[in-house]
Coordinates of C-alpha atoms and ligand atoms in Angstrom, one line a residue:
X99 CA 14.4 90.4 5.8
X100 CA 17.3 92.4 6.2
X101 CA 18.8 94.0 2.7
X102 CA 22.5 95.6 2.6
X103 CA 23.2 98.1 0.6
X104 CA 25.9 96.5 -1.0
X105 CA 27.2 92.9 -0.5
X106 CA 30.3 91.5 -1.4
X107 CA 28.9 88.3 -1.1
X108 CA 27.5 86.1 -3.2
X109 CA 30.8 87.0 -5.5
X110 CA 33.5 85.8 -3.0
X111 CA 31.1 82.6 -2.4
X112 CA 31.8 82.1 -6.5
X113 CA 35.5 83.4 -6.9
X114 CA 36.7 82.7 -3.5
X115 CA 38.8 79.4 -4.6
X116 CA 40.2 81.3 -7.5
X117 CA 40.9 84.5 -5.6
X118 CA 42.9 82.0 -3.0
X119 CA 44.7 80.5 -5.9
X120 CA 45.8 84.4 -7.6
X121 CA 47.3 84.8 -3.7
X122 CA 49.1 81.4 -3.8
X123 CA 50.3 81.6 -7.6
X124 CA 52.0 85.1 -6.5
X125 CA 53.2 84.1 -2.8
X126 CA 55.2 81.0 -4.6
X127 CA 56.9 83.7 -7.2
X128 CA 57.8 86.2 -4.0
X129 CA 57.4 89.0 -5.9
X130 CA 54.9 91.7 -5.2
X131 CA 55.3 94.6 -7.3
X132 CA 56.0 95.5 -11.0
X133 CA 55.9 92.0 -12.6
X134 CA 54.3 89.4 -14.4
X135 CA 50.7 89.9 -12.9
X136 CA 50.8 93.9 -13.4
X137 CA 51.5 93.3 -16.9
X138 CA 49.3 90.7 -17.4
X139 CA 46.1 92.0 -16.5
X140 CA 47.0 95.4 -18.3
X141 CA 47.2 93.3 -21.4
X142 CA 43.6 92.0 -20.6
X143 CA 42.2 94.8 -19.6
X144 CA 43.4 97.2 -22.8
X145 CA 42.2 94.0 -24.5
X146 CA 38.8 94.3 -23.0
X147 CA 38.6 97.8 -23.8
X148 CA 40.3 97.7 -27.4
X149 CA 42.9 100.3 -26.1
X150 CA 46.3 100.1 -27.1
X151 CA 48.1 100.7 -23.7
X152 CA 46.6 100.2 -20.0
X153 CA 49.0 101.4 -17.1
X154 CA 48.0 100.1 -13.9
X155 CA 48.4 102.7 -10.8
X156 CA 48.1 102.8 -7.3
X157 CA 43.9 103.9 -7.6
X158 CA 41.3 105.7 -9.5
X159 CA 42.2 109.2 -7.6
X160 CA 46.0 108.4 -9.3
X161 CA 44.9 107.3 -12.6
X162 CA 43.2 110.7 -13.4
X163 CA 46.1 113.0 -11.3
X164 CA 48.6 110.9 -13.7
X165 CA 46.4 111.3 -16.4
X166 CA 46.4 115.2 -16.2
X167 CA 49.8 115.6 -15.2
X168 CA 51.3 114.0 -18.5
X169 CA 49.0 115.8 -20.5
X170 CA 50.9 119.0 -19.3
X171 CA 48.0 120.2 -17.2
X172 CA 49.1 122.0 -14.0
X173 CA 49.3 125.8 -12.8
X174 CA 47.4 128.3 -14.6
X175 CA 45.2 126.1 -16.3
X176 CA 41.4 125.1 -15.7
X177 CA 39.6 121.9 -16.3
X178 CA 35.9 121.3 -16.6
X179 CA 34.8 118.8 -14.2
X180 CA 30.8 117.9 -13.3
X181 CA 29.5 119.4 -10.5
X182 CA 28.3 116.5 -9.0
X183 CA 30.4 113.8 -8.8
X184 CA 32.6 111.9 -6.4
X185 CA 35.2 114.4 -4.8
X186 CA 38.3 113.1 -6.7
X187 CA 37.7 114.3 -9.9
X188 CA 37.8 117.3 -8.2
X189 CA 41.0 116.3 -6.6
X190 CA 42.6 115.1 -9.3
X191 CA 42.6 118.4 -10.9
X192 CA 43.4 120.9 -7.4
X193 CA 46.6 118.1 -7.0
X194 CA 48.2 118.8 -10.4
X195 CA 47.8 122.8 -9.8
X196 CA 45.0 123.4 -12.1
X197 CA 41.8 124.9 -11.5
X198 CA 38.5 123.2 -11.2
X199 CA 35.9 124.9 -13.1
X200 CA 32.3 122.9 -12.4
X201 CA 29.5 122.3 -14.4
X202 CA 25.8 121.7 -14.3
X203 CA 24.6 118.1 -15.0
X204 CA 21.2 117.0 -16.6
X205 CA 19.2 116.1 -13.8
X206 CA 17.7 113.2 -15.7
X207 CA 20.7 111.5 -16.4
X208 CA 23.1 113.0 -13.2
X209 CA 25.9 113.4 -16.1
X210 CA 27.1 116.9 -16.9
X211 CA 25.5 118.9 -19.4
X212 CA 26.9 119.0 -23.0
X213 CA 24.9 122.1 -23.5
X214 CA 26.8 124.0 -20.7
X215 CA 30.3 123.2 -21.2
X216 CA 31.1 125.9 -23.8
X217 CA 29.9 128.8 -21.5
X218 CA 32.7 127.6 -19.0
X219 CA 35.5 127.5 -21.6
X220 CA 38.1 130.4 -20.9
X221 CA 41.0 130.7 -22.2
X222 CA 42.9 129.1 -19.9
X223 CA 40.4 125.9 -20.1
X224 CA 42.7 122.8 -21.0
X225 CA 40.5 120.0 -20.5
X226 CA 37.5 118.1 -20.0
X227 CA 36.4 115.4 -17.8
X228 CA 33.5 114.0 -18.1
X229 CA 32.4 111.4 -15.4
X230 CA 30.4 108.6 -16.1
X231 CA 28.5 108.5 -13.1
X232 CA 26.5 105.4 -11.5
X233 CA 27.5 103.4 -14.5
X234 CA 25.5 105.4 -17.2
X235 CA 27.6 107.2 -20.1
X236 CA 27.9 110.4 -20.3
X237 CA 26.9 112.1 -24.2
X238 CA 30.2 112.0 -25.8
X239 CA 29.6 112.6 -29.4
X240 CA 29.1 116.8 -28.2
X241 CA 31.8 116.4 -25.7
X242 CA 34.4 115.2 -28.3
X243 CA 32.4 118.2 -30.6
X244 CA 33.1 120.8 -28.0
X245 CA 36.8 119.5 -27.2
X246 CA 38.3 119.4 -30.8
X247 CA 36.4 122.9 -32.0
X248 CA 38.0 124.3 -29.2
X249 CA 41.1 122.7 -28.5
X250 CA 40.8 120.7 -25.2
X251 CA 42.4 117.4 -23.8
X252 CA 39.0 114.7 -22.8
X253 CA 40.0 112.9 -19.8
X254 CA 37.2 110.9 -18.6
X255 CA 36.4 109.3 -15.3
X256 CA 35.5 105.7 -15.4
X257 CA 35.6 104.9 -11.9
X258 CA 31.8 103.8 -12.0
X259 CA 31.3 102.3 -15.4
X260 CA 33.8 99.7 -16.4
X261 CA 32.3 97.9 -19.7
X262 CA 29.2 100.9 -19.7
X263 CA 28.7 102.1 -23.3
X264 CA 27.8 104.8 -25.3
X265 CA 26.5 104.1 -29.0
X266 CA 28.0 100.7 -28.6
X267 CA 31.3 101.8 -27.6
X268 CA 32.8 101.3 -24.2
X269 CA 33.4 104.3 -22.1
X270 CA 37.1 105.1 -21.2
X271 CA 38.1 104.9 -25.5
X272 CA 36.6 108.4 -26.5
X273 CA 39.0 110.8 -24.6
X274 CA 42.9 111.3 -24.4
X275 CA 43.0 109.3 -21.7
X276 CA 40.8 107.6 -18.8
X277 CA 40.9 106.9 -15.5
X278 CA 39.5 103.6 -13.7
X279 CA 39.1 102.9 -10.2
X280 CA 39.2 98.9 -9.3
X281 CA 38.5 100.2 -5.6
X282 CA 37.0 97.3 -4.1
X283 CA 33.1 98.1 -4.2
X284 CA 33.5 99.1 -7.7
X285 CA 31.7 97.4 -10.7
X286 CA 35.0 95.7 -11.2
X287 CA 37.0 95.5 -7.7
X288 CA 40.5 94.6 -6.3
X289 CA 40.5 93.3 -2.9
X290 CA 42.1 96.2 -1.7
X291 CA 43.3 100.0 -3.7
X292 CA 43.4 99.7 -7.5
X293 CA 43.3 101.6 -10.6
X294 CA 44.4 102.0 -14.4
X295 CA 44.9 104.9 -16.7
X296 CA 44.3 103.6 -20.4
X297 CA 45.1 105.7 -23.6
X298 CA 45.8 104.8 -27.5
X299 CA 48.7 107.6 -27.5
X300 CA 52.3 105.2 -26.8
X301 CA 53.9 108.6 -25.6
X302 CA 51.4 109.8 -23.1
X303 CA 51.1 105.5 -21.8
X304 CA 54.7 105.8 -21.4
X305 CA 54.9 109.1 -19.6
X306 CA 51.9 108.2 -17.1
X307 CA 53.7 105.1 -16.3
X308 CA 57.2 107.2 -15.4
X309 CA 54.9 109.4 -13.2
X310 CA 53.8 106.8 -11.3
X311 CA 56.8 104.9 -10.8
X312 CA 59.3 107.9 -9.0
X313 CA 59.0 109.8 -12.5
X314 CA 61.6 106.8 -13.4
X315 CA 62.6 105.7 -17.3
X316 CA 64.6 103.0 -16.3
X317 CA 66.0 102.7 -12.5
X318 CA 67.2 105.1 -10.6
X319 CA 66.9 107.3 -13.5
X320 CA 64.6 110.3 -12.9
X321 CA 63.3 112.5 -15.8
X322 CA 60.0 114.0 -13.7
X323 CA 59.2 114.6 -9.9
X324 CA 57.1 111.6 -10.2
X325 CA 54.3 110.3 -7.5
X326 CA 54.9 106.1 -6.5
X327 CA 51.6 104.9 -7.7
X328 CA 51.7 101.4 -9.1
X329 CA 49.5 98.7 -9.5
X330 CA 50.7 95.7 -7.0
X331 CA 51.1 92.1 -8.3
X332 CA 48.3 90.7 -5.9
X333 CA 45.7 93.2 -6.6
X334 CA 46.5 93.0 -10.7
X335 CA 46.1 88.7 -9.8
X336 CA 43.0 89.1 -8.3
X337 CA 42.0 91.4 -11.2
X338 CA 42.8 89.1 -13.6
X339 CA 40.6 86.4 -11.7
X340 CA 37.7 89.0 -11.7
X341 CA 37.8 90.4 -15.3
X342 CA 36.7 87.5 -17.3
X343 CA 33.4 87.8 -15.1
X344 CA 32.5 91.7 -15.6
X345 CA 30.2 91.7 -18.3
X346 CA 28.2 88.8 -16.4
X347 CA 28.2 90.5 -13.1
X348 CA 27.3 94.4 -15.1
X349 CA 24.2 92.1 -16.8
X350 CA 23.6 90.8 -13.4
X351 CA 23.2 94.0 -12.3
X352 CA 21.1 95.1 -15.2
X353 CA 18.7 92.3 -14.2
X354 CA 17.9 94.2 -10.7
X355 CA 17.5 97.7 -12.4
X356 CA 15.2 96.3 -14.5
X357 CA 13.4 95.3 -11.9
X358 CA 13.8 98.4 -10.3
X359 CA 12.4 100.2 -13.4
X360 CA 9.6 98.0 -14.0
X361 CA 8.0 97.3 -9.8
X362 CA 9.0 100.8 -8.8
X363 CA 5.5 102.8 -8.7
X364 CA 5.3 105.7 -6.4
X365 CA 4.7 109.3 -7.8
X366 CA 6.9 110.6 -5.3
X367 CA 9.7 108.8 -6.6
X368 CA 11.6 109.3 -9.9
X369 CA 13.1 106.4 -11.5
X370 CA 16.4 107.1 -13.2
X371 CA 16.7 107.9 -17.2
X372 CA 18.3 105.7 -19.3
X373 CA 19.0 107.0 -22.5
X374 CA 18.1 104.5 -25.5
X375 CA 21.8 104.4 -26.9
X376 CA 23.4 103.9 -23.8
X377 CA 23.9 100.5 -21.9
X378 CA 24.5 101.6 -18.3
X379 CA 26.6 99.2 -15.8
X380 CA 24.3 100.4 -12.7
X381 CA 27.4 101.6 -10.2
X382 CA 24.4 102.9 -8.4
X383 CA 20.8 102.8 -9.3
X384 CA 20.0 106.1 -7.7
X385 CA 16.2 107.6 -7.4
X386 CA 14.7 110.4 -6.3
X387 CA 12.4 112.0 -4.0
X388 CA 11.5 115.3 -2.4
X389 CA 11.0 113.6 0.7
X390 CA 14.1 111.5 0.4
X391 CA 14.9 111.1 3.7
X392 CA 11.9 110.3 5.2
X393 CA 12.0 107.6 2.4
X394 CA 15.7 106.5 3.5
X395 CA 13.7 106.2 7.1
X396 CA 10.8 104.1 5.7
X397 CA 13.5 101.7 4.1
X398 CA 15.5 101.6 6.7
X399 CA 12.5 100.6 9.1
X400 CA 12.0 98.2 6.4
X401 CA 15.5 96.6 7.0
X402 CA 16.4 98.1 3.3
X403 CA 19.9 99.7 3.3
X404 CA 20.7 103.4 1.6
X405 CA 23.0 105.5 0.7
X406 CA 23.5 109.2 -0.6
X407 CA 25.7 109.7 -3.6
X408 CA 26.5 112.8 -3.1
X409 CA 25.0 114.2 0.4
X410 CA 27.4 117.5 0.4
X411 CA 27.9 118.6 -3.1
X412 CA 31.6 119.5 -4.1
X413 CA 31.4 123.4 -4.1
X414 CA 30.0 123.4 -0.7
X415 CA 32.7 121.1 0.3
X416 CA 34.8 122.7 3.5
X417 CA 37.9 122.1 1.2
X418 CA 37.1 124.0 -1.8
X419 CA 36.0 127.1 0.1
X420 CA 38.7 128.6 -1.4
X421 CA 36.9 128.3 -4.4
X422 CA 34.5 130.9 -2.9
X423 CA 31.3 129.1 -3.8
X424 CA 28.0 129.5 -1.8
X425 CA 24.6 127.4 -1.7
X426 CA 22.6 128.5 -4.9
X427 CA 25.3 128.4 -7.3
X428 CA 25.1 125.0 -8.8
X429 CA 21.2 124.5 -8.4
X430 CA 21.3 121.3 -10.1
X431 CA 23.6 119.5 -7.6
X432 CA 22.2 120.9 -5.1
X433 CA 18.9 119.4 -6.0
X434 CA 20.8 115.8 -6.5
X435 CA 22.2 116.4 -3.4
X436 CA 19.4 117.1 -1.4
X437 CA 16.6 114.0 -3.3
X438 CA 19.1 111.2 -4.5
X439 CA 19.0 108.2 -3.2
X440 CA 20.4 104.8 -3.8
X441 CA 18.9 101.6 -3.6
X442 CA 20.8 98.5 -2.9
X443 CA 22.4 96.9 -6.0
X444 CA 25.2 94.4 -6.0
X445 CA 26.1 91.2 -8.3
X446 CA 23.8 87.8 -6.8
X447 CA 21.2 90.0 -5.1
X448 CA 18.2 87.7 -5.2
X449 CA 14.7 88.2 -6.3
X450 CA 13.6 88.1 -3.2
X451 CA 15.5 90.8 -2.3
X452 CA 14.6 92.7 -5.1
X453 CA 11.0 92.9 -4.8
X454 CA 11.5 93.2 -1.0
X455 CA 12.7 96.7 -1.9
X456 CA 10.3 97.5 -4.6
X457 CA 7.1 96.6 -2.3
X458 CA 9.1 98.9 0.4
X459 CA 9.4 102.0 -2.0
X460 CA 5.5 101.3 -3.4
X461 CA 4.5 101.2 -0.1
X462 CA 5.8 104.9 1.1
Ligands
PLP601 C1 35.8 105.9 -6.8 C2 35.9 107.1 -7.7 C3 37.1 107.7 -8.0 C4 38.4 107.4 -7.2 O1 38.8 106.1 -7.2 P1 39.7 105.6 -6.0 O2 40.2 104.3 -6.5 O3 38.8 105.5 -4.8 O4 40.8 106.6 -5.8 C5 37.1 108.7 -8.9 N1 36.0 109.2 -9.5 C6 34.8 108.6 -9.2 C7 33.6 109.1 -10.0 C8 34.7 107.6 -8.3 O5 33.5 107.0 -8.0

């Protein structure tokens, strides 16, 4: 048997007809960006968060640089950002002119480490942004502690957890603002580039959505040196087919982690840690192992497809040399880094499937 890593699937088998229909319903009004579609699904999906505005953008890179950028975060300033996460956090910040200042995660959880925040706060330090990596919340309630004692904007990164929560509250509604990604193979996914920025503050919604549309008020009216990042009417329609079918899909996936959790049974390999007041959306159900990749060979042999999330950590990345990091300064991610592995994990896998790759990793 032959198991991908991720499959599209079983999803397009169920939403294929409706998808087709979104494409037909926005061919027949011939008109492609900025409309009826946009708006629509930003009502829904502020609905499904219980935010008051949503502003769809161009992707999830875009929703955070927006994000920053009408918080008033730019040169001179520095903003806390995990050190292991998907490079365009990182990005997000270098593009607005700030400076990216990284910290440590838990290694249990992958998410950054409330306890190590406050030692990186400098005066210049204007903002948080915690990432809610592989679908698992991050510990907001010191995170929103640390940020009003000492000031800071919260910007968090919700590009793996759409309808994850945290104390029974949905992840992208504690900060300032928050950025999503609907890039395709995300828990919620356009069929093509996608994101949001979502916010409760009706000055900041209205001055992301001027950033990302030429820095424009009304047209051909500039007030800022704005970026053209907008969400098209096409990927908001097929958004708007596939919303109304996260929370299934994110239980779907909870069904194979727990699967996961309870047939996985090798010593060598550590499960990942859920914490008891978090419901994760499982992005990526990431082990690991000292010997990971003779484990990724073992699976692989096995037909089981892998992937690394993250195999070069940020601060060793070529383009942030300037930052003038070297190996041994963020021990933690560098440990993620060299062990993580993740195990396939996508809406409709079967049971089959699913033990297939539990008897693989029991048998390494
Ligand atoms: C995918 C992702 C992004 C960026 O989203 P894009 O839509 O690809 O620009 C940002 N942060 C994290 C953690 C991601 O996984």
């Amino acid at each position: 048997m032959t198991i991908p890593f991720a499959s599209f699937l079983p999803m397009e088998r169920e939403l294929g007809p409706a998808l087709r229909e979104a494409f037909d319903r926005v061919f027949r009004r011939s008109w492609y960006v900025e409309g009826a579609e946009d708006e629509a699904f930003e009502r829904a999906f502020a609905e499904y968060l219980g935010m008051r505005h949503c502003v769809g953008v161009g992707n999830g890179l875009d929703a955070l640089m927006l994000a920053l950028k009408a918080l008033g975060i730019g040169e001179g300033d520095e903003v806390i950002v995990p050190s292991n996460t998907f490079i365009a956090t990182a990005l997000a910040v270098t593009y607005v002119g700030a400076r990216v200042v990284f910290v440590e995660p838990d290694i249990r959880t992958f998410n950054i480490d409330p306890a190590r925040i406050e030692g990186a706060v400098t005066e210049r330090t204007k903002a948080i942004m915690p990432v809610h990596l592989y679908g698992q919340a991050c510990d907001m309630d010191p995170i929103m502690e640390i940020a009003r004692r000492r000031g800071l904007k919260v910007v968090e990164d919700c590009a793996q957890a759409h309808g994850a929560t945290y104390k029974g509250r949905k992840v992208g509604t504690f900060g300032d603002a928050a950025g999503f990604s609907f890039y395709p193979g995300k828990n919620l996914g356009a069929l093509g580039d996608a994101g949001a920025a979502v916010t409760n503050d009706d000055a900041l919604a209205e001055k992301i959505r001027a950033l990302g549309n030429y820095g424009s008020d009304y047209k051909y009216h500039h007030i800022y040196k704005g970026n053209n990042s907008r969400l098209d009417e096409l990927q908001a329609a097929f958004l708007s087919v596939k919303l109304p079918h996260l929370d299934r899909m994110n239980a779907d996936r909870r069904r194979i982690a727990g699967r996961y959790l309870s047939g996985i049974r090798n010593p060598g390999v550590t499960l990942p840690f859920v914490r008891d007041d978090c419901v994760p959306v499982w992005h990526i159900f990431g082990v690991r192992c000292e010997a990971r990749d003779a484990l990724e060979s073992h699976l692989k042999a096995r037909g089981v497809g892998t992937n690394k999330h993250y195999p070069i950590p940020m601060h060793l990345q070529e383009c942030y040399r300037d930052l003038g990091y070297s190996k041994g300064d963020f021990p933690i991610a560098e440990a993620i880094s060299a062990t993580e592995l993740s195990l396939p994990m996508y809406y409709g896998m079967s049971d089959e499937e699913i033990e297939c790759v539990v008897e693989a990793i029991n048998t390494f």
